[in-house]
Amino acid sequence: MARTARSGRGTVGRRTVAAVVAAGICLGLAGGTARADTAGAALTGGAHAGAGGAAPVVTRAGLDPALVAGAGAELGFDEQEAENAVTDGTVIGPDRNAYTLPAEASGRRAVTLEPGQYVEFTLPSAANAITVRYSIPDAPGGGGITAPLDVTAGARGRTPAVKKTLTLTSRYSWLYNQYPFSNDPGAGLLHDDWWITECGCVPAATSPAPVIARPFRPSHFYDEQRLALGRTYRAGDTVRLTVPVRTGAVATTVDVLDSQLVAPPRIVPVAANVLAFGADPTGRRDSAAALDRAIAFARRAHLTVYVPPGTYQVNRHIVVDDVTIEGAGNWYTVFRGRQITLDTPADDGSVHTGVGFYGRPASEGGSRNVRLSGFTIEGDVRERIDTDQVNGVGGALSDSVIEGLHVHHTKVGMWFDGPMANLRITGNVITDQIADGLNFHTGVVDSVVRNNFVRNSGDDALALWSEKSANARNTVDHNTVQSPVLANGIAVYGGADTTVSHNLVADPVREGSALHVGSRFGSEPFTGHLRITGNTTVRAGTYELNWNIGLGALWFYALERDIDADVRVTGDTYLDSTYNAVMLVADWPVKDLYAINGVHFKDIRVDGTGTSVVSARAAGSASFENVDARNVGAVGINNCGAFNFPATGSEFALDDLGGNDGGGTTGPWFGAWQLPNTLTCDDRPPVVAPPAPSTW
């Protein structure tokens, strides 16, 4: 979780204060400790790499869609993993070790193409647009490069109906080093006074000084681009991606192709059309002032602001209040901006500005009755500076709606500073962020985040952070999160009466996991209830470098206070967890001060854990009812409690409410001999890779 105004991510136990435009205007017209895994083995039918002419393999989070049914967003595109397509390239992975290309890939595998090689996808349904997730190398000194990727589409075996070239870039990827990270692969440690795993030491306090390899901790390898194909292709037609043999071509890793049938552009005939106020749809001239004029007129005339298809240059915030701004659809209407260095820092500490739609600050009363719909925000953020307000959407927005946006290459996709109430965020795509995907920060209440897709965030993908003032009565429902490079898929930091339901979270990479409940970062206490219901996690649980342990797919962390609200985890499914399915942990310096009490688990399914089902590393208690587990790699309950090892047993007690079945390599996972608080502590158990998930 990144603080937009002043924040950062340091070690687990501490908080340091610290998109590419759619190609074509009209789609229908011109235009080490982790383990290797078994991802993909559970797919039903279809092709594997190199299998010519095979049927398409459509996945969700790299799995057979049947395994994750009922969870996640439905936004109308088909996901195909490159490793399941036809290719003469090299399949890389699987691998879950951070700082590697496979670890950050969807499904933990991808395909690397050398010049002259291709990967070919068969469309599973009609499509006129694609999104390609890829990685190309950084420049030797950092800052990125560009490289071509040829795209051909048409019926198999016939002359392609379309051939286009994507200009790929690595200018928005490849970060290095410790928080807040660097674009320089050759830089020395940013914090040589921090303990690091690589030497098991504090480098500045170690003699002789350790030799630290450079580049240090490379990450954030992937980016994605959208391409309008110019016509509609039928199911069974093919899309081939080829690295050409020509100047500028480089080895290119292709992760995923998403294909979709995009509807024609929306037209709003009775509206304040921005073209009438001087906006430039070619992007050559700055359109910010024209937008301001259109908004002012629309408010007086009680009209919608309509933004027709085009690319509009906007290099600063557009302040919105009591207005609807509607584009033609996020494949047609694009706001693109450059990051601008301010002459003097702003009052909030920002040293840059850039394209973004902002409500008024809460200190000025915030904004109300705002609706943002149907456009892309394409930023230009290449480094993480947490004082910068360079987010796609921000400020305080009450009684408002954000729907159908595509937010790309900003710092945080959407960051809201309350107090504020009744915001609805639905049907958005947020990708390739330097920090969070979305954050409700400080006193956000009665709001909903539903049916959104977030991929490749640089910090928590979806976060609810109750700093200074508690968030309350918020719902995070039916969202899909894939490959958060740092931290968690969905994180709740304090607050009251929160619901996290029916989300799909896959492939977190480091220093976090899929679902997180934490009393940390100065958050207010958990009060009332917390409902974690019907979520599905896939290949979750990362290796925490600062602790040298693996985290659970769902993890509770008591750092600054007890977690003792009415917490109920019901109906979740944890698939192919790298380590344990559930972890409850307190930081070592406070392990005898804070506890995690009274968490209730019911109707849970666990299919595959590298270690245990439950890892208890704190004092406290939990109850379990109808928790079924299979393919468990270690003792079902790894109970260390608060690590005091009293003769009376662990400080963490488990209550059996019945129906807890299944197990793995050591027998029943919830054996009577482990209850209520038998010490079974293995501080760092070996990891046993389970088979791939299958139908229950």
XYZ file of C-alpha atoms in Angstrom, residues 2 5 51 55 69 121 179 191 201 268 279 362 397 417 481 539 546 570 611 637 683:
21
model
C 1.467 3.309 -1.061
C 0.651 12.063 -0.136
C 0.845 -28.297 -30.522
C -8.147 -25.627 -29.906
C -16.428 -20.111 -11.040
C -3.465 -17.896 -30.450
C 11.928 0.858 -1.414
C 19.448 1.707 2.391
C 23.215 -8.759 7.640
C -24.274 11.236 -26.429
C -10.490 20.066 -27.238
C -11.852 16.596 1.880
C -15.704 11.885 -4.128
C -8.575 10.551 0.830
C -6.534 -9.228 -9.099
C -0.919 -19.719 -6.322
C 12.504 -9.860 6.031
C -16.784 -18.227 5.063
C 3.222 -26.575 3.852
C -1.673 -27.104 11.848
C 9.616 -22.524 12.094
